[in-house]
Short mmCIF file of C-alpha atoms in Angstrom, two decimals:
data_model
loop_
_atom_site.label_atom_id
_atom_site.label_comp_id
_atom_site.label_asym_id
_atom_site.label_seq_id
_atom_site.Cartn_x
_atom_site.Cartn_y
_atom_site.Cartn_z
CA PHE W 693 -74.80 -30.20 188.00
CA ASP W 694 -71.47 -28.57 187.23
CA PHE W 695 -71.52 -26.85 190.62
CA PHE W 696 -71.85 -30.15 192.53
CA ILE W 697 -69.12 -31.76 190.44
CA CYS W 698 -66.73 -28.88 191.17
CA VAL W 699 -67.58 -28.81 194.88
CA GLY W 700 -67.21 -32.56 195.22
CA THR W 701 -63.86 -32.57 193.43
CA ASP W 702 -62.52 -29.67 195.50
CA LEU W 703 -63.74 -31.33 198.67
CA GLY W 704 -61.82 -34.46 197.71
CA LEU W 705 -58.62 -32.48 197.19
CA ILE W 706 -59.03 -30.74 200.56
CA LEU W 707 -59.65 -34.00 202.41
CA ARG W 708 -56.71 -35.62 200.66
CA ALA W 709 -54.40 -32.83 201.74
CA ALA W 710 -55.77 -32.84 205.30
CA SER W 711 -55.60 -36.60 205.91
CA GLY W 712 -52.49 -37.40 203.91
CA TRP W 713 -54.03 -40.04 201.62
CA ASN W 714 -51.12 -39.71 199.21
CA THR W 715 -48.69 -40.61 201.97
CA GLY W 716 -50.55 -43.77 202.95
CA GLY W 717 -53.04 -42.20 205.35
CA GLY W 718 -56.55 -43.56 205.77
CA GLY W 719 -59.64 -42.40 203.97
CA GLY W 720 -62.07 -45.21 204.41
CA GLY W 721 -65.57 -44.83 203.07
CA THR W 722 -65.24 -41.06 202.82
CA ALA W 723 -62.54 -41.43 200.19
CA THR W 724 -64.76 -43.70 198.11
CA ILE W 725 -67.70 -41.31 198.30
CA VAL W 726 -65.61 -38.31 197.32
CA ARG W 727 -63.98 -40.20 194.45
CA SER W 728 -67.43 -41.01 193.09
CA PHE W 729 -67.80 -37.36 192.15
CA ARG W 730 -65.14 -37.94 189.50
CA VAL W 731 -67.61 -40.13 187.62
CA GLY W 732 -69.65 -36.98 187.11
CA ARG W 733 -66.90 -35.62 184.88
CA ILE W 734 -67.57 -38.44 182.41
CA LEU W 735 -71.27 -37.59 182.40
CA ARG W 736 -70.37 -33.97 181.73
CA LEU W 737 -68.25 -35.04 178.75
CA ILE W 738 -71.17 -37.08 177.42
CA GLN W 739 -73.37 -33.99 177.51
CA GLY W 740 -70.79 -32.02 175.56
CA ALA W 741 -70.05 -34.57 172.82
CA LYS W 742 -72.96 -35.06 170.44
CA GLY W 743 -71.93 -38.57 169.39
CA LEU W 744 -71.54 -39.79 172.96
CA ASN W 745 -74.74 -38.04 173.92
CA ARG W 746 -76.67 -39.93 171.23
CA LEU W 747 -75.20 -43.25 172.38
CA PHE W 748 -76.05 -42.47 175.99
CA ASN W 749 -79.63 -41.54 175.11
CA THR W 750 -79.96 -44.73 173.04
CA LEU W 751 -78.82 -46.77 176.02
CA ILE W 752 -81.40 -45.08 178.24
CA LEU W 753 -84.18 -45.80 175.71
CA THR W 754 -83.26 -49.49 175.47
CA LEU W 755 -83.25 -50.10 179.25
CA PRO W 756 -86.92 -51.27 179.41
CA GLY W 757 -86.32 -53.81 176.64
CA LEU W 758 -83.08 -54.94 178.24
CA SER W 759 -84.80 -55.44 181.60
CA ASN W 760 -87.39 -57.74 180.00
CA ILE W 761 -84.76 -59.83 178.22
CA SER W 762 -82.59 -59.91 181.36
CA ALA W 763 -85.52 -61.20 183.42
CA LEU W 764 -86.22 -63.93 180.85
CA LEU W 765 -82.53 -64.83 180.69
CA CYS W 766 -82.41 -65.14 184.50
CA LEU W 767 -85.49 -67.37 184.39
CA LEU W 768 -83.86 -69.65 181.80
CA LEU W 769 -80.65 -69.82 183.86
CA PHE W 770 -82.73 -70.75 186.91
CA ILE W 771 -84.56 -73.52 185.04
CA PHE W 772 -81.37 -74.98 183.55
CA THR W 773 -79.61 -74.77 186.94
CA VAL W 774 -82.34 -76.77 188.69
CA MET W 775 -82.32 -79.32 185.86
CA SER W 776 -78.54 -79.67 186.00
CA MET W 777 -78.60 -80.29 189.75
CA GLN W 778 -81.22 -83.00 189.28
CA LEU W 779 -79.31 -84.71 186.47
CA PHE W 780 -75.61 -84.30 187.30
CA ALA W 781 -75.23 -83.66 191.05
CA LYS W 782 -74.13 -87.23 191.86
CA ILE W 783 -71.48 -87.62 189.16
CA GLN W 784 -68.02 -88.10 190.63
CA PHE W 785 -65.31 -85.50 190.15
CA GLN W 786 -63.04 -86.05 187.15
CA GLY W 787 -61.20 -83.71 184.82
CA ASP W 788 -62.98 -80.36 184.51
CA LEU W 789 -65.71 -81.54 186.88
CA ASP W 790 -64.17 -80.79 190.27
CA ALA W 791 -64.78 -79.02 193.58
CA HIS W 792 -64.81 -75.64 191.82
CA ALA W 793 -67.07 -76.63 188.90
CA ASN W 794 -69.92 -79.02 189.70
CA PHE W 795 -73.69 -79.18 190.12
CA ARG W 796 -74.00 -80.12 193.79
CA SER W 797 -75.25 -76.73 195.01
CA PHE W 798 -77.43 -74.11 193.40
CA PRO W 799 -74.94 -71.17 193.53
CA LEU W 800 -72.08 -73.23 192.11
CA ALA W 801 -74.26 -74.82 189.42
CA LEU W 802 -75.50 -71.36 188.40
CA LEU W 803 -71.92 -70.12 188.20
CA VAL W 804 -70.86 -73.11 186.07
CA LEU W 805 -73.74 -72.59 183.63
CA PHE W 806 -72.98 -68.88 183.42
CA ARG W 807 -69.40 -69.80 182.55
CA CYS W 808 -70.66 -72.23 179.91
CA ALA W 809 -72.83 -69.47 178.46
CA THR W 810 -69.66 -67.50 177.74
CA GLY W 811 -68.22 -70.50 175.87
CA GLU W 812 -65.55 -71.21 178.49
CA ASP W 813 -64.63 -74.93 178.16
CA TRP W 814 -68.26 -76.10 178.08
CA ASN W 815 -67.33 -78.97 175.75
CA GLY W 816 -64.65 -80.23 178.14
CA LEU W 817 -67.15 -80.19 180.98
CA MET W 818 -69.66 -82.02 178.77
CA HIS W 819 -67.21 -84.86 178.05
CA ASP W 820 -66.34 -85.22 181.74
CA LEU W 821 -70.04 -85.38 182.64
CA THR W 822 -70.50 -88.31 180.26
CA ARG W 823 -67.38 -90.24 181.30
CA GLN W 824 -67.92 -93.63 182.94
CA ALA W 825 -65.17 -93.99 185.55
CA ASP W 826 -64.01 -97.36 186.88
CA GLY W 827 -66.03 -98.53 189.86
CA CYS W 828 -68.70 -95.86 189.51
CA VAL W 829 -72.24 -96.39 190.81
CA THR W 830 -75.17 -95.75 188.49
CA GLU W 831 -77.29 -94.10 191.18
CA PRO W 832 -75.71 -93.39 194.60
CA LEU W 833 -78.51 -93.48 197.15
CA TYR W 834 -79.10 -91.36 200.22
CA ASP W 835 -79.25 -93.53 203.33
CA LYS W 836 -82.06 -92.45 205.68
CA ALA W 837 -80.03 -93.87 208.56
CA TRP W 838 -77.83 -90.77 208.29
CA ASN W 839 -80.74 -88.77 209.75
CA ASP W 840 -80.68 -90.86 212.93
CA PRO W 841 -79.19 -88.93 215.90
CA ASP W 842 -77.38 -92.13 217.01
CA TRP W 843 -75.89 -92.71 213.56
CA ASP W 844 -72.29 -93.96 213.65
CA ARG W 845 -70.26 -92.04 211.03
CA LYS W 846 -67.35 -94.52 211.15
CA LYS W 847 -69.42 -97.64 210.48
CA ASN W 848 -71.74 -96.00 207.94
CA PRO W 849 -69.97 -92.99 206.44
CA PRO W 850 -72.10 -90.74 204.21
CA TYR W 851 -71.34 -89.54 200.73
CA CYS W 852 -69.71 -86.12 200.43
CA GLY W 853 -72.20 -83.86 198.73
CA PHE W 854 -75.09 -85.45 200.64
CA ILE W 855 -73.57 -84.75 204.06
CA ASP W 856 -70.20 -83.00 204.14
CA VAL W 857 -68.53 -84.24 207.34
CA PRO W 858 -64.98 -85.40 208.06
CA GLY W 859 -64.50 -88.92 206.75
CA CYS W 860 -67.30 -88.78 204.20
CA LEU W 861 -66.96 -90.90 201.06
CA PRO W 862 -66.54 -89.15 197.68
CA LEU W 863 -69.63 -89.38 195.50
CA ASN W 864 -68.91 -91.91 192.75
CA GLY W 865 -71.88 -91.63 190.42
CA CYS W 866 -71.41 -92.62 186.78
CA GLY W 867 -71.50 -90.08 184.01
CA SER W 868 -74.67 -89.39 182.08
CA ALA W 869 -75.06 -89.30 178.30
CA GLY W 870 -77.82 -86.75 178.89
CA ALA W 871 -75.12 -84.12 179.38
CA ILE W 872 -74.62 -83.91 175.61
CA PRO W 873 -78.15 -82.84 174.61
CA PHE W 874 -78.48 -80.79 177.79
CA LEU W 875 -75.43 -78.61 177.18
CA PHE W 876 -76.08 -78.36 173.45
CA LEU W 877 -79.61 -77.15 174.18
CA PHE W 878 -78.35 -74.77 176.86
CA ASN W 879 -75.76 -73.23 174.57
CA PHE W 880 -78.21 -72.92 171.70
CA VAL W 881 -80.97 -71.30 173.76
CA VAL W 882 -78.93 -69.15 176.13
CA SER W 883 -75.71 -68.36 174.30
CA PHE W 884 -76.75 -68.23 170.66
CA VAL W 885 -80.30 -66.93 170.99
CA PHE W 886 -80.77 -64.84 174.09
CA LEU W 887 -77.31 -63.30 174.42
CA ASN W 888 -77.44 -62.27 170.76
CA LEU W 889 -80.99 -60.98 171.28
CA PHE W 890 -79.67 -59.01 174.25
CA ILE W 891 -77.04 -57.43 172.00
CA GLY W 892 -79.57 -56.91 169.22
CA VAL W 893 -81.85 -54.86 171.47
CA ILE W 894 -78.99 -52.48 172.21
#
Protein backbone atom coordinates (compact mmCIF):
# COMPACT_ATOMS: atom_id res chain seq x y z
CA PHE A 1 0.00 0.00 0.00
CA ASP A 2 2.74 2.43 0.97
CA PHE A 3 4.63 1.57 -2.21
CA PHE A 4 1.69 2.51 -4.47
CA ILE A 5 1.11 5.74 -2.56
CA CYS A 6 4.76 6.75 -2.95
CA VAL A 7 4.87 5.80 -6.64
CA GLY A 8 1.63 7.62 -7.39
CA THR A 9 2.78 10.76 -5.59
CA ASP A 10 6.16 10.76 -7.32
CA LEU A 11 4.49 10.18 -10.66
CA GLY A 12 2.31 13.22 -10.03
CA LEU A 13 5.35 15.39 -9.28
CA ILE A 14 7.11 14.19 -12.44
CA LEU A 15 4.08 14.85 -14.64
CA ARG A 16 3.60 18.26 -13.06
CA ALA A 17 7.18 19.22 -13.82
CA ALA A 18 6.99 17.84 -17.36
CA SER A 19 3.70 19.46 -18.38
CA GLY A 20 4.00 22.71 -16.46
CA TRP A 21 0.75 22.43 -14.48
CA ASN A 22 1.97 25.06 -12.04
CA THR A 23 2.40 27.54 -14.86
CA GLY A 24 -1.12 27.06 -16.20
CA GLY A 25 -0.44 24.06 -18.42
CA GLY A 26 -3.03 21.36 -19.01
CA GLY A 27 -3.40 18.14 -17.12
CA GLY A 28 -6.89 17.01 -17.88
CA GLY A 29 -8.08 13.71 -16.52
CA THR A 30 -4.54 12.52 -15.86
CA ALA A 31 -4.06 15.24 -13.27
CA THR A 32 -7.24 14.19 -11.47
CA ILE A 33 -6.21 10.54 -11.42
CA VAL A 34 -2.75 11.30 -10.10
CA ARG A 35 -4.12 13.65 -7.43
CA SER A 36 -6.38 10.86 -6.20
CA PHE A 37 -3.29 9.11 -4.86
CA ARG A 38 -3.03 11.88 -2.28
CA VAL A 39 -6.21 10.55 -0.67
CA GLY A 40 -4.21 7.45 0.18
CA ARG A 41 -2.10 9.52 2.56
CA ILE A 42 -5.19 10.12 4.70
CA LEU A 43 -5.90 6.39 4.78
CA ARG A 44 -2.31 5.80 5.85
CA LEU A 45 -2.74 8.28 8.70
CA ILE A 46 -5.91 6.48 9.79
CA GLN A 47 -3.96 3.22 10.02
CA GLY A 48 -1.33 4.87 12.19
CA ALA A 49 -3.64 6.68 14.64
CA LYS A 50 -5.50 4.29 16.94
CA GLY A 51 -8.39 6.67 17.60
CA LEU A 52 -8.98 7.38 13.92
CA ASN A 53 -8.57 3.71 13.14
CA ARG A 54 -11.33 2.80 15.59
CA LEU A 55 -13.66 5.42 14.09
CA PHE A 56 -12.92 4.20 10.59
CA ASN A 57 -13.59 0.58 11.54
CA THR A 58 -16.84 1.62 13.24
CA LEU A 59 -17.93 3.37 10.06
CA ILE A 60 -17.20 0.24 8.03
CA LEU A 61 -19.22 -1.92 10.44
CA THR A 62 -22.24 0.41 10.28
CA LEU A 63 -22.41 0.51 6.47
CA PRO A 64 -24.92 -2.40 6.15
CA GLY A 65 -27.28 -0.73 8.63
CA LEU A 66 -26.85 2.64 6.93
CA SER A 67 -27.65 1.13 3.53
CA ASN A 68 -30.94 -0.28 4.85
CA ILE A 69 -31.98 3.04 6.41
CA SER A 70 -30.86 4.94 3.29
CA ALA A 71 -32.99 2.69 1.08
CA LEU A 72 -36.03 3.23 3.33
CA LEU A 73 -35.38 6.98 3.41
CA CYS A 74 -35.23 7.07 -0.41
CA LEU A 75 -38.50 5.14 -0.56
CA LEU A 76 -40.19 7.64 1.77
CA LEU A 77 -38.86 10.57 -0.27
CA PHE A 78 -40.22 8.92 -3.42
CA ILE A 79 -43.67 8.41 -1.88
CA PHE A 80 -43.87 11.97 -0.53
CA THR A 81 -42.63 13.37 -3.87
CA VAL A 82 -45.36 11.60 -5.84
CA MET A 83 -47.96 12.74 -3.31
CA SER A 84 -46.76 16.34 -3.46
CA MET A 85 -46.96 16.39 -7.26
CA GLN A 86 -50.52 15.08 -7.11
CA LEU A 87 -51.60 17.62 -4.49
CA PHE A 88 -49.67 20.82 -5.25
CA ALA A 89 -48.54 20.77 -8.91
CA LYS A 90 -51.27 23.16 -10.09
CA ILE A 91 -50.84 25.86 -7.43
CA GLN A 92 -49.75 29.17 -8.92
CA PHE A 93 -46.35 30.63 -8.15
CA GLN A 94 -46.25 33.04 -5.21
CA GLY A 95 -43.63 33.88 -2.63
CA ASP A 96 -41.32 30.94 -1.96
CA LEU A 97 -43.24 28.81 -4.47
CA ASP A 98 -41.59 29.79 -7.75
CA ALA A 99 -39.88 28.41 -10.85
CA HIS A 100 -37.00 27.10 -8.73
CA ALA A 101 -39.10 25.53 -5.95
CA ASN A 102 -42.34 23.84 -7.02
CA PHE A 103 -43.95 20.43 -7.48
CA ARG A 104 -44.54 20.39 -11.23
CA SER A 105 -41.83 17.84 -12.08
CA PHE A 106 -40.48 14.86 -10.20
CA PRO A 107 -36.80 15.97 -10.00
CA LEU A 108 -37.68 19.47 -8.79
CA ALA A 109 -40.27 18.21 -6.30
CA LEU A 110 -37.73 15.73 -4.92
CA LEU A 111 -35.18 18.53 -4.56
CA VAL A 112 -37.71 20.76 -2.77
CA LEU A 113 -38.63 18.02 -0.31
CA PHE A 114 -34.97 17.24 0.32
CA ARG A 115 -34.47 20.92 1.10
CA CYS A 116 -37.46 20.84 3.45
CA ALA A 117 -35.96 17.80 5.19
CA THR A 118 -32.97 19.95 6.13
CA GLY A 119 -35.32 22.54 7.67
CA GLU A 120 -34.63 25.17 5.01
CA ASP A 121 -37.69 27.50 4.93
CA TRP A 122 -40.21 24.65 4.86
CA ASN A 123 -42.70 26.73 6.87
CA GLY A 124 -42.52 29.60 4.37
CA LEU A 125 -43.19 27.18 1.54
CA MET A 126 -46.09 25.69 3.52
CA HIS A 127 -47.77 29.09 3.94
CA ASP A 128 -47.37 29.89 0.23
CA LEU A 129 -48.90 26.53 -0.70
CA THR A 130 -52.01 27.37 1.34
CA ARG A 131 -52.40 30.96 0.12
CA GLN A 132 -55.54 31.75 -1.89
CA ALA A 133 -54.50 34.31 -4.51
CA ASP A 134 -56.97 36.67 -6.19
CA GLY A 135 -58.53 35.16 -9.30
CA CYS A 136 -57.20 31.67 -8.67
CA VAL A 137 -58.97 28.59 -10.04
CA THR A 138 -59.79 25.74 -7.69
CA GLU A 139 -58.86 23.03 -10.19
CA PRO A 140 -57.24 24.07 -13.51
CA LEU A 141 -58.17 21.43 -16.07
CA TYR A 142 -56.16 19.93 -18.89
CA ASP A 143 -57.88 20.54 -22.22
CA LYS A 144 -57.77 17.45 -24.45
CA ALA A 145 -57.96 19.76 -27.46
CA TRP A 146 -54.28 20.55 -26.83
CA ASN A 147 -53.48 17.04 -28.08
CA ASP A 148 -55.03 17.81 -31.47
CA PRO A 149 -52.36 18.28 -34.21
CA ASP A 150 -54.44 21.18 -35.65
CA TRP A 151 -54.73 22.90 -32.28
CA ASP A 152 -54.42 26.70 -32.47
CA ARG A 153 -52.13 27.90 -29.65
CA LYS A 154 -53.21 31.55 -30.03
CA LYS A 155 -56.95 30.91 -29.72
CA ASN A 156 -56.65 28.24 -27.03
CA PRO A 157 -53.35 28.71 -25.20
CA PRO A 158 -52.38 25.95 -22.74
CA TYR A 159 -51.34 26.31 -19.15
CA CYS A 160 -47.61 26.45 -18.47
CA GLY A 161 -46.73 23.33 -16.54
CA PHE A 162 -49.14 21.24 -18.63
CA ILE A 163 -47.54 22.22 -21.95
CA ASP A 164 -44.58 24.62 -21.81
CA VAL A 165 -44.71 26.52 -25.12
CA PRO A 166 -44.27 30.21 -25.94
CA GLY A 167 -47.43 32.10 -25.02
CA CYS A 168 -48.68 29.58 -22.48
CA LEU A 169 -50.80 30.85 -19.59
CA PRO A 170 -49.39 30.66 -16.05
CA LEU A 171 -51.05 28.00 -13.92
CA ASN A 172 -53.36 29.78 -11.46
CA GLY A 173 -54.53 27.04 -9.13
CA CYS A 174 -55.62 28.00 -5.62
CA GLY A 175 -53.63 27.01 -2.58
CA SER A 176 -54.46 23.91 -0.61
CA ALA A 177 -54.94 23.66 3.15
CA GLY A 178 -53.64 20.09 2.83
CA ALA A 179 -50.13 21.50 2.65
CA ILE A 180 -50.12 22.02 6.42
CA PRO A 181 -50.67 18.40 7.51
CA PHE A 182 -48.60 17.15 4.57
CA LEU A 183 -45.46 19.11 5.44
CA PHE A 184 -45.88 18.55 9.16
CA LEU A 185 -46.11 14.80 8.55
CA PHE A 186 -43.16 14.91 6.16
CA ASN A 187 -40.96 16.76 8.62
CA PHE A 188 -41.96 14.51 11.49
CA VAL A 189 -41.37 11.25 9.61
CA VAL A 190 -38.35 12.17 7.50
CA SER A 191 -36.53 14.88 9.43
CA PHE A 192 -37.21 14.01 13.05
CA VAL A 193 -37.40 10.23 12.84
CA PHE A 194 -35.37 8.85 9.98
CA LEU A 195 -32.55 11.39 9.84
CA ASN A 196 -32.05 11.00 13.60
CA LEU A 197 -32.24 7.22 13.20
CA PHE A 198 -29.60 7.53 10.48
CA ILE A 199 -27.35 9.40 12.90
CA GLY A 200 -28.17 6.97 15.71
CA VAL A 201 -26.98 3.99 13.68
CA ILE A 202 -23.60 5.63 13.23
